[in-house]
mmCIF file of N, CA and C in Angstrom:
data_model
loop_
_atom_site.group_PDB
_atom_site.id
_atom_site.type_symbol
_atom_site.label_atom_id
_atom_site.label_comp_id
_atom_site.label_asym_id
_atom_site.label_seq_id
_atom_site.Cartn_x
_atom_site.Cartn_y
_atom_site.Cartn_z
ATOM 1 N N UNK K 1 20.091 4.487 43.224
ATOM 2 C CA UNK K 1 19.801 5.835 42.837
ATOM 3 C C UNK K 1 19.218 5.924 41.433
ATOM 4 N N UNK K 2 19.844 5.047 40.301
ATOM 5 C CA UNK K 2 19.162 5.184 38.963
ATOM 6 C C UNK K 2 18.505 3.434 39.048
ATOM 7 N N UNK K 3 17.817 4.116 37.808
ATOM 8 C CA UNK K 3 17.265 2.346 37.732
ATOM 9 C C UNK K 3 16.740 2.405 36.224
ATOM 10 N N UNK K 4 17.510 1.683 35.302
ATOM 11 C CA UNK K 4 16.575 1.593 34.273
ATOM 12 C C UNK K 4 15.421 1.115 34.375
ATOM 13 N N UNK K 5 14.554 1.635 33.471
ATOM 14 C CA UNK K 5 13.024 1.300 33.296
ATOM 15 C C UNK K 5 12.256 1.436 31.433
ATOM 16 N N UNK K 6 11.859 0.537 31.152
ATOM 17 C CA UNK K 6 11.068 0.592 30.184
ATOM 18 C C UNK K 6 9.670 1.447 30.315
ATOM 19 N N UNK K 7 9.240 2.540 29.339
ATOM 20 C CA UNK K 7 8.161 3.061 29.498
ATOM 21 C C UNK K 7 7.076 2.647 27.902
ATOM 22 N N UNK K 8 6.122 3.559 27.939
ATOM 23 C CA UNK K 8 5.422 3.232 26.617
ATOM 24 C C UNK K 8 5.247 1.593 25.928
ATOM 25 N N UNK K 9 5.084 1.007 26.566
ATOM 26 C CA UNK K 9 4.747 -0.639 26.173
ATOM 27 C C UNK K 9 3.626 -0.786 24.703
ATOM 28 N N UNK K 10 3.849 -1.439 23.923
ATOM 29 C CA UNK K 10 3.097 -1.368 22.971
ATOM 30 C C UNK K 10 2.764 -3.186 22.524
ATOM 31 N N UNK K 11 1.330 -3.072 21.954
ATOM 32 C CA UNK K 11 0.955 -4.461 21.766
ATOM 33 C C UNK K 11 0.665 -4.248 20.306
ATOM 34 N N UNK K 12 0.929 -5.590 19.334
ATOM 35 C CA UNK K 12 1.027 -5.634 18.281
ATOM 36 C C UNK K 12 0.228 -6.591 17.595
ATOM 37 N N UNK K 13 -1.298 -6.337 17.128
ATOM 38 C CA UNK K 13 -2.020 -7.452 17.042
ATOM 39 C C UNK K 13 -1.494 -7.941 14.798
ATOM 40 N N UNK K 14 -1.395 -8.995 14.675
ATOM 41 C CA UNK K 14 -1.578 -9.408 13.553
ATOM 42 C C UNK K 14 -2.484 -10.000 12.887
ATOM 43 N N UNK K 15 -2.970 -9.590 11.803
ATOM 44 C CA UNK K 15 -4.191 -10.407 11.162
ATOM 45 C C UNK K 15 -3.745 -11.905 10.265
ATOM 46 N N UNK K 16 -4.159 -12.695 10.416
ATOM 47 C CA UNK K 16 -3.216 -14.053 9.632
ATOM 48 C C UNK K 16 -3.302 -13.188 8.006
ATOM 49 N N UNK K 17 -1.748 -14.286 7.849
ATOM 50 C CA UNK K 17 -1.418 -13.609 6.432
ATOM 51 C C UNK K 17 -1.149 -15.073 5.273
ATOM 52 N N UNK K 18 -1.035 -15.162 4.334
ATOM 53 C CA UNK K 18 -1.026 -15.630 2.971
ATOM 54 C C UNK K 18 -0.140 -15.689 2.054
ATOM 55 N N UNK K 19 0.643 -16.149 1.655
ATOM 56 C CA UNK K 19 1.710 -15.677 0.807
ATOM 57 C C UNK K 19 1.228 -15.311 -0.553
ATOM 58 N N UNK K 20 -0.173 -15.680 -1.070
ATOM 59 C CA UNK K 20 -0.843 -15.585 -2.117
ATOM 60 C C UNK K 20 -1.529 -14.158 -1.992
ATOM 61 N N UNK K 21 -1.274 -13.505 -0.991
ATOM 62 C CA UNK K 21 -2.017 -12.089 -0.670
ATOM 63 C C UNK K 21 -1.487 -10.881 -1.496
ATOM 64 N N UNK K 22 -2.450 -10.297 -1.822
ATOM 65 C CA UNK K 22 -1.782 -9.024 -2.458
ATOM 66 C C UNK K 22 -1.517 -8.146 -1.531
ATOM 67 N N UNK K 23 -1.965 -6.698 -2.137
ATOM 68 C CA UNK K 23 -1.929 -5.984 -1.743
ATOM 69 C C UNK K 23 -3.228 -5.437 -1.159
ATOM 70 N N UNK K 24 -4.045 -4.897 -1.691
ATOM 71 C CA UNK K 24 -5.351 -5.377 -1.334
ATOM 72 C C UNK K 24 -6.282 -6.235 -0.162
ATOM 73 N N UNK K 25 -5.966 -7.566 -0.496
ATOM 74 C CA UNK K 25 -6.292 -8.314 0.102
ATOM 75 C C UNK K 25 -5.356 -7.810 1.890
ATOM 76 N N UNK K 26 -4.488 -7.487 2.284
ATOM 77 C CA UNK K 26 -3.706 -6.665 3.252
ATOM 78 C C UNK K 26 -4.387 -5.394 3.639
ATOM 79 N N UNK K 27 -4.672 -4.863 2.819
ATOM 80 C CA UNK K 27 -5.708 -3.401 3.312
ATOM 81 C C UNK K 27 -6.996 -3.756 3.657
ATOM 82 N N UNK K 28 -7.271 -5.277 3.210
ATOM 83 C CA UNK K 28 -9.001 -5.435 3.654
ATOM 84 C C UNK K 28 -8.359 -6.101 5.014
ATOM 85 N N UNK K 29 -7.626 -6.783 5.723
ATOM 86 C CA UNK K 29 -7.248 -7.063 6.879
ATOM 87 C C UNK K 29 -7.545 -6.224 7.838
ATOM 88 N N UNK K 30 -6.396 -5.145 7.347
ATOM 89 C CA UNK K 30 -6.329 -3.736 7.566
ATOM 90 C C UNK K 30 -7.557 -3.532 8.100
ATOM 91 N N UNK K 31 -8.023 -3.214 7.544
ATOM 92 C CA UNK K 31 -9.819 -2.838 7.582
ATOM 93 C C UNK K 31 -10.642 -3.209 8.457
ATOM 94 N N UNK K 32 -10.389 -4.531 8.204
ATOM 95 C CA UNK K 32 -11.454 -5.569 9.606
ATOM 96 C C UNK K 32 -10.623 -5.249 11.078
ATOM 97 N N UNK K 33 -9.056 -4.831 11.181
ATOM 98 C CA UNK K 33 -8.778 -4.763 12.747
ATOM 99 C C UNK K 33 -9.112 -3.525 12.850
ATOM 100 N N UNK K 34 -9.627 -2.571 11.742
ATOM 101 C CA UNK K 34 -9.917 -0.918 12.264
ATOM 102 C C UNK K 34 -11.248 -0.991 12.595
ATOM 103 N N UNK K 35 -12.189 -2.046 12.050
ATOM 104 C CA UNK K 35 -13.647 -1.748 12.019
ATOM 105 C C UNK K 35 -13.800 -2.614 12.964
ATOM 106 N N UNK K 36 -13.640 -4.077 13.076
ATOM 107 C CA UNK K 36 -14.212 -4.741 14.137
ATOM 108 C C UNK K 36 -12.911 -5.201 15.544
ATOM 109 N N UNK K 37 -12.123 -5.143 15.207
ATOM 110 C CA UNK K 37 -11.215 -5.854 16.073
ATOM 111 C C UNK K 37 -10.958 -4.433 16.998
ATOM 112 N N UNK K 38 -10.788 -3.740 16.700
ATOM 113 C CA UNK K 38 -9.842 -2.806 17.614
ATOM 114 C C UNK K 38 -11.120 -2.305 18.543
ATOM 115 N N UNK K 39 -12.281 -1.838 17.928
ATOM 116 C CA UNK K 39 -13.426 -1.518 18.696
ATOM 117 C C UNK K 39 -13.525 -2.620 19.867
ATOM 118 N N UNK K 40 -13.425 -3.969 19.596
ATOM 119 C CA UNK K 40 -13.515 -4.969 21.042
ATOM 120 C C UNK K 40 -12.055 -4.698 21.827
ATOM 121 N N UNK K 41 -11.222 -4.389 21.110
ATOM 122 C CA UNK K 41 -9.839 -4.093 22.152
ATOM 123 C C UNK K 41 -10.080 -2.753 23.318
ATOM 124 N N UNK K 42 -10.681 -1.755 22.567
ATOM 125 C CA UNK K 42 -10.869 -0.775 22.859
ATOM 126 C C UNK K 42 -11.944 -1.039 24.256
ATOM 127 N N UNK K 43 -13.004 -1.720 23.785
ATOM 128 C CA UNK K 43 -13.619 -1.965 24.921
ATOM 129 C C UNK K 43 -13.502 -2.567 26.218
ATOM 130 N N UNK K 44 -12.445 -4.011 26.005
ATOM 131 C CA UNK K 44 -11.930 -4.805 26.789
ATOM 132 C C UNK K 44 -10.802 -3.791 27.568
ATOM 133 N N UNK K 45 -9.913 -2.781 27.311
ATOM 134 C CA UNK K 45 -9.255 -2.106 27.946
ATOM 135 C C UNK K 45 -10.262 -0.958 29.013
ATOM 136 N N UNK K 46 -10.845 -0.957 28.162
ATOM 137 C CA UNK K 46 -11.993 -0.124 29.307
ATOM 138 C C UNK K 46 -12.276 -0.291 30.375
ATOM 139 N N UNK K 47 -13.247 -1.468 30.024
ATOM 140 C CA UNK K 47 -13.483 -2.236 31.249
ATOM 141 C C UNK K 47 -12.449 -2.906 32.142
ATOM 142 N N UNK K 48 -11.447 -3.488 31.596
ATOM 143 C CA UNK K 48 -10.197 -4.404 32.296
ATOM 144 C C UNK K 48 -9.323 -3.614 32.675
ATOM 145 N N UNK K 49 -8.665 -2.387 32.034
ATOM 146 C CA UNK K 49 -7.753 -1.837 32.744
ATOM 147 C C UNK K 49 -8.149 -0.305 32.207
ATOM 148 N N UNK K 50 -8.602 0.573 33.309
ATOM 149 C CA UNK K 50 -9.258 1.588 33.511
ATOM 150 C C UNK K 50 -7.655 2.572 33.264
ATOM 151 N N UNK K 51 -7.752 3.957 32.769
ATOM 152 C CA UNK K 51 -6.581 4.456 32.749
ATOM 153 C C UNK K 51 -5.832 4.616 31.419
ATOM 154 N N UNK K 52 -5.740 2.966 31.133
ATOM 155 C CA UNK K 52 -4.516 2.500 29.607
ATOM 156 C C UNK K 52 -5.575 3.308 28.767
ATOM 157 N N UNK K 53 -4.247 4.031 27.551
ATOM 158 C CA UNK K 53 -4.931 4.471 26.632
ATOM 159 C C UNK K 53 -4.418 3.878 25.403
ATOM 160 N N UNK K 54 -4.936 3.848 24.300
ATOM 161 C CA UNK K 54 -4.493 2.999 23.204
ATOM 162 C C UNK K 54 -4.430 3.774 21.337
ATOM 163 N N UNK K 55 -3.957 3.668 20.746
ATOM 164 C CA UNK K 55 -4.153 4.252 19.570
ATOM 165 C C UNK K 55 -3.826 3.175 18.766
ATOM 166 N N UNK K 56 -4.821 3.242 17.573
ATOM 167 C CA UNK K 56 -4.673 2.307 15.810
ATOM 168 C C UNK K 56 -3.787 3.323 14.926
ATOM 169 N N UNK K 57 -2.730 2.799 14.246
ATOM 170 C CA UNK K 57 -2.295 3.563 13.405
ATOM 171 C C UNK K 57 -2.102 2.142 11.988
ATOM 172 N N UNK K 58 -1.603 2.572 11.033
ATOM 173 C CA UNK K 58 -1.698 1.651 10.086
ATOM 174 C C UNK K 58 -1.044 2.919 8.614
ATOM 175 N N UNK K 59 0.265 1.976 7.770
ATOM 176 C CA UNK K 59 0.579 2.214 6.390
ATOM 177 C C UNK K 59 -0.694 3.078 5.600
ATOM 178 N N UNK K 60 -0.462 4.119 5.084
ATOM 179 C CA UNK K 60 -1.109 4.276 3.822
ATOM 180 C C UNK K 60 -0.818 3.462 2.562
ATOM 181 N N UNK K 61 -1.360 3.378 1.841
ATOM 182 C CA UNK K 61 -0.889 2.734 0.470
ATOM 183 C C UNK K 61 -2.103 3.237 -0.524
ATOM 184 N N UNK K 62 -1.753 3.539 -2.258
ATOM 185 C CA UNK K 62 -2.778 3.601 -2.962
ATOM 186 C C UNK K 62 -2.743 2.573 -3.514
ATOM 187 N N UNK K 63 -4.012 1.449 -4.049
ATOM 188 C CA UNK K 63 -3.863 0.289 -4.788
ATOM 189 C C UNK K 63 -4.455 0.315 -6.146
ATOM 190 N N UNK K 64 -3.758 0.015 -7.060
ATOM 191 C CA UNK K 64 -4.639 -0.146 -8.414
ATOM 192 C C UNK K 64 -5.726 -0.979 -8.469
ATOM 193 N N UNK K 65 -7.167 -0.251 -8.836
ATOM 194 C CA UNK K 65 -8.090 -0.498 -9.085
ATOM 195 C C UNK K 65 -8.122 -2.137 -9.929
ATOM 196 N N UNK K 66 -6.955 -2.091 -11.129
ATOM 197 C CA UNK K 66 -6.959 -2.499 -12.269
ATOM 198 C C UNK K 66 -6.545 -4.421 -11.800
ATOM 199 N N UNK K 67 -5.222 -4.106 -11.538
ATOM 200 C CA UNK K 67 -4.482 -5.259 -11.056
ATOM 201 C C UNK K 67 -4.486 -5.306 -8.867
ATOM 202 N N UNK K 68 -5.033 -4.411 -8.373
ATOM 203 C CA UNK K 68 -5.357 -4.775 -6.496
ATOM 204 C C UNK K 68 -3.742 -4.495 -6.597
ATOM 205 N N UNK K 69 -2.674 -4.210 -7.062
ATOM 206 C CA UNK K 69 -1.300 -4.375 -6.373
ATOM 207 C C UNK K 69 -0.902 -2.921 -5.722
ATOM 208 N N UNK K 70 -0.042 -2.577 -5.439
ATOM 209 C CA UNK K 70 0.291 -1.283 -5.248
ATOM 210 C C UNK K 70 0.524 -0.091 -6.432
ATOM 211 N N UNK K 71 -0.294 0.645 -6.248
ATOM 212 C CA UNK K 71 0.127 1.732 -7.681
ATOM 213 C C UNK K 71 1.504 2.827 -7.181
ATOM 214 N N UNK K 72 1.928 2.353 -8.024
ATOM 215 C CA UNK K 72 3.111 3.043 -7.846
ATOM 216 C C UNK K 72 3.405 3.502 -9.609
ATOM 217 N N UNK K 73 4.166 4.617 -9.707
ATOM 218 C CA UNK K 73 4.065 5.402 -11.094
ATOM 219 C C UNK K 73 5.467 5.918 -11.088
ATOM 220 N N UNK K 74 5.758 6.384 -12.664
ATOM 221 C CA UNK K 74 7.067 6.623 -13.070
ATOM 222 C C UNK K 74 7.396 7.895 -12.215
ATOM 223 N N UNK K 75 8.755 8.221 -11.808
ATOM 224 C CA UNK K 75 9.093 10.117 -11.911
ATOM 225 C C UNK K 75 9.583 10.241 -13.155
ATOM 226 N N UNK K 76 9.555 11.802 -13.313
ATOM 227 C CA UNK K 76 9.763 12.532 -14.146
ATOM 228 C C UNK K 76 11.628 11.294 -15.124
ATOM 229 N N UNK K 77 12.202 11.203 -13.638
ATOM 230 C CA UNK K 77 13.845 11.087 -14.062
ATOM 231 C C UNK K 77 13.748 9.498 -14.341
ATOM 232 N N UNK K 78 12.813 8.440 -13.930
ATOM 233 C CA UNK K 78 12.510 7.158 -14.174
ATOM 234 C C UNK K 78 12.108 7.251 -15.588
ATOM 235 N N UNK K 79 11.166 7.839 -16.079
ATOM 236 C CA UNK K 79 10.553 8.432 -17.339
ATOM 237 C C UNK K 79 11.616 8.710 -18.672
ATOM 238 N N UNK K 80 12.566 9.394 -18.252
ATOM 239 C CA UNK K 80 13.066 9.513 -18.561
ATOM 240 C C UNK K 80 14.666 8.729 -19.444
ATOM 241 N N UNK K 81 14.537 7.609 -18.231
ATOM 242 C CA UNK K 81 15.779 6.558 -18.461
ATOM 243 C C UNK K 81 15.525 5.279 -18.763
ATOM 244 N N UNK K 82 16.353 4.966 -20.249
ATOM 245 C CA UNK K 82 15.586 3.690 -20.714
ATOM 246 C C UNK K 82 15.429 2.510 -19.932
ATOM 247 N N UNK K 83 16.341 2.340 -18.782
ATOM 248 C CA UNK K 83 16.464 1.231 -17.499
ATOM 249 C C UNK K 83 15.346 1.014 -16.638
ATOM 250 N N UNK K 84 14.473 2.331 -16.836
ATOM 251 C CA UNK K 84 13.330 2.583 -15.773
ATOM 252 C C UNK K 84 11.903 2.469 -16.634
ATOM 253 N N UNK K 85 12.001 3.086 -17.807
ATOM 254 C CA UNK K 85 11.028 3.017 -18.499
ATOM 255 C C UNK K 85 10.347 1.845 -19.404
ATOM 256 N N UNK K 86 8.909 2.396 -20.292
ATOM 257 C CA UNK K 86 8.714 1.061 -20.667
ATOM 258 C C UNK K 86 9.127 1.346 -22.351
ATOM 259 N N UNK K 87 9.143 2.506 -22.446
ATOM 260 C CA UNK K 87 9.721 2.830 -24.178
ATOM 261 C C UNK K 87 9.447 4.147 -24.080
ATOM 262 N N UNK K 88 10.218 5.138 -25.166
ATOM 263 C CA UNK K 88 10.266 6.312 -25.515
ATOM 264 C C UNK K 88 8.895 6.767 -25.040
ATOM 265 N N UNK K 89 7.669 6.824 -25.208
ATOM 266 C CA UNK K 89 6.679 7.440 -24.709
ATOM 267 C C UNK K 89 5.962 7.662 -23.121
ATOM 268 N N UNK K 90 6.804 6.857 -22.815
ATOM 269 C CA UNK K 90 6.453 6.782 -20.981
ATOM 270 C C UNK K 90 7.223 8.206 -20.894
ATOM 271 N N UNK K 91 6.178 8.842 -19.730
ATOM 272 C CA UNK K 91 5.395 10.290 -18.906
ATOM 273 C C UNK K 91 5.824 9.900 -17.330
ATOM 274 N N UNK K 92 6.017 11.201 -17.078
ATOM 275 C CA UNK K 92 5.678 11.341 -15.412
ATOM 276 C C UNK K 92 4.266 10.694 -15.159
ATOM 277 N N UNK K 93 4.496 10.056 -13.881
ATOM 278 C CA UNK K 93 2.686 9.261 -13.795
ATOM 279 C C UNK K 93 2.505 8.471 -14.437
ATOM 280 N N UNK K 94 3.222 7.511 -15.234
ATOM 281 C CA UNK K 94 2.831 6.517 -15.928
ATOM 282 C C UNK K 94 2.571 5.500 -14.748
ATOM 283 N N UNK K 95 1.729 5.095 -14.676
ATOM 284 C CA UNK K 95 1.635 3.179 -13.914
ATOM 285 C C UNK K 95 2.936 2.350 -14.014
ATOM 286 N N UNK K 96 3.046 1.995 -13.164
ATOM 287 C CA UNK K 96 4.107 0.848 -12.998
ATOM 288 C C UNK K 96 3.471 -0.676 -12.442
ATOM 289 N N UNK K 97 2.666 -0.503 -12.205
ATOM 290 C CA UNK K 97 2.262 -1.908 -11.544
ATOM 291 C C UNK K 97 1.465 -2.767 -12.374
ATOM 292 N N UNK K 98 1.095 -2.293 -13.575
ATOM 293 C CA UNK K 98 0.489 -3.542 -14.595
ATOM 294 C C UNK K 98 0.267 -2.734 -15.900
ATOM 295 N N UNK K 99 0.415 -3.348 -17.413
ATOM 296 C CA UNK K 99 0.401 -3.080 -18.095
ATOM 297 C C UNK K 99 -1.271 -2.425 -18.635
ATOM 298 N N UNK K 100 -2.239 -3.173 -17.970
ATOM 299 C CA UNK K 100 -3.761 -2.434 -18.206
ATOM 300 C C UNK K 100 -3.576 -1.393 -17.673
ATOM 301 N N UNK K 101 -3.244 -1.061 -16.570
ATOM 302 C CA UNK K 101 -2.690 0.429 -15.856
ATOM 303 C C UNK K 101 -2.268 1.419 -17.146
ATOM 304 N N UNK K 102 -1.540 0.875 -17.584
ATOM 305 C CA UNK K 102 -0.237 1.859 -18.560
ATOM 306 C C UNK K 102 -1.238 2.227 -19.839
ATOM 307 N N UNK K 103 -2.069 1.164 -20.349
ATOM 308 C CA UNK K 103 -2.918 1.278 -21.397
ATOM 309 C C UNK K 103 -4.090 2.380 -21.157
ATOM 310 N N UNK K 104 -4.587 2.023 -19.877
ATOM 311 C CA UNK K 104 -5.696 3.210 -19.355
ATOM 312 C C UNK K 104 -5.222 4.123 -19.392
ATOM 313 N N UNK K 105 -4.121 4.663 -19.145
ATOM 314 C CA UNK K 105 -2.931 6.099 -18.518
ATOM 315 C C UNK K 105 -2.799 6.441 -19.907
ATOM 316 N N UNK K 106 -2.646 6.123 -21.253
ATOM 317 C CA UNK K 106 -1.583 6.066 -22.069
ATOM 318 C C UNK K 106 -3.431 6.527 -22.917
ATOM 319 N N UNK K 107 -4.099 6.021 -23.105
ATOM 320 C CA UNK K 107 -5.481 6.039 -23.678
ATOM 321 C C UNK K 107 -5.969 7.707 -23.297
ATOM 322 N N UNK K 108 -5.897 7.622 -21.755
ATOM 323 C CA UNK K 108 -6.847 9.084 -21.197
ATOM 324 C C UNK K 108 -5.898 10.212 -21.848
ATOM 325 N N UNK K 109 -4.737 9.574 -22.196
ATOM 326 C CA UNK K 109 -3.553 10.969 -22.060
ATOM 327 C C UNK K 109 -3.012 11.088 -23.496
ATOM 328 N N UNK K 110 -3.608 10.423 -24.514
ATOM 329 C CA UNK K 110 -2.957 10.506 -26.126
ATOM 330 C C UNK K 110 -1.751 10.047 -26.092
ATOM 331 N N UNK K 111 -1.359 9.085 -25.743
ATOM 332 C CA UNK K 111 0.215 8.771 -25.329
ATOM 333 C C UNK K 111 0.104 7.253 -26.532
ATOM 334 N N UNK K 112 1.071 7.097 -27.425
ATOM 335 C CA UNK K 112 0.904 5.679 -28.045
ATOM 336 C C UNK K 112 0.822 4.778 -27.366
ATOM 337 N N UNK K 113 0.156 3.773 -27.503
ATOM 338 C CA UNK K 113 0.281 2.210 -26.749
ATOM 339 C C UNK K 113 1.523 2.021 -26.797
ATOM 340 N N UNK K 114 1.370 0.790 -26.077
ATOM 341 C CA UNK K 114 2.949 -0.058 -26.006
ATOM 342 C C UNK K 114 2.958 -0.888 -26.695
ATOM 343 N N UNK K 115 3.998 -1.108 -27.529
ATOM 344 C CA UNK K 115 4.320 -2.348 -28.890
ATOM 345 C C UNK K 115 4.865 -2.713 -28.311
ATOM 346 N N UNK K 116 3.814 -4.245 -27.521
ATOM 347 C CA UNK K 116 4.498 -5.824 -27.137
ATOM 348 C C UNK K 116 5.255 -6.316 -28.003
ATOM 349 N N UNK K 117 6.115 -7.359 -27.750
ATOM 350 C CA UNK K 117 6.871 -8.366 -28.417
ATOM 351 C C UNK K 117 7.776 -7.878 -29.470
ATOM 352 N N UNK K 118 7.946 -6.407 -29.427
ATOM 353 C CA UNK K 118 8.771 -6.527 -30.696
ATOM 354 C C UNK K 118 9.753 -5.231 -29.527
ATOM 355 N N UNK K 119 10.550 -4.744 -30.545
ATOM 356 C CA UNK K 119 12.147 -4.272 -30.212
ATOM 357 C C UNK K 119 11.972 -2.777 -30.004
ATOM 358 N N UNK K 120 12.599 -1.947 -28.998
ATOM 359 C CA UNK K 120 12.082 -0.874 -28.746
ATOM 360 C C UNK K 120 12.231 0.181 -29.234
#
């Protein structure tokens, strides 16, 4: 009378990966299975199995221009706490992912540089 059944089957293609990979270098992967790979999947289901329908989905991420890593930036309450911050002048929106980041941010915005090597 009942019968379990699995529905919605999903296939999971991977692009080879690197341990030397950034972040970046992951979104251009990204990229090549949205631009060339999935278009031949898309087609091969067409033709091979009439019916199946398929969707690409994929992470957002923003990447710093500066350092390719992930930009990720202070909050207001990170900003705020010396554990989180990089010294008294770190802002909401400060860069977190590389110090050229923080210098560009800190430059556009009248904010003092950061005094390397010495005591905070």
């Amino acid at each position: 009378m009942k019968k379990p059944a699995q529905i919605n089957g999903r296939a999971t293609i991977t692009p080879p990966v690197s341990p030397y990979w950034t972040r970046a270098d992951y979104a251009h992967e990204t990229d090549m299975l949205r631009t060339e790979v999935w278009p031949a999947v898309q087609k091969f289901l067409a033709e091979n199995w009439p019916g199946f329908s398929a969707a690409f989905t994929a992470d957002d991420i923003v990447l710093c221009t500066l350092c390719r890593g992930e930009f990720e930036a202070l909050t207001a309450d990170e900003a705020a706490d010396n554990s989180t911050n990089i010294d008294e002048h770190s802002v909401e929106g400060e860069p977190t992912c590389c110090y050229t980041a923080v210098d560009e941010f800190r430059a556009e915005h009248g904010i003092p540089a950061v005094q390397r090597g010495g005591a905070r």
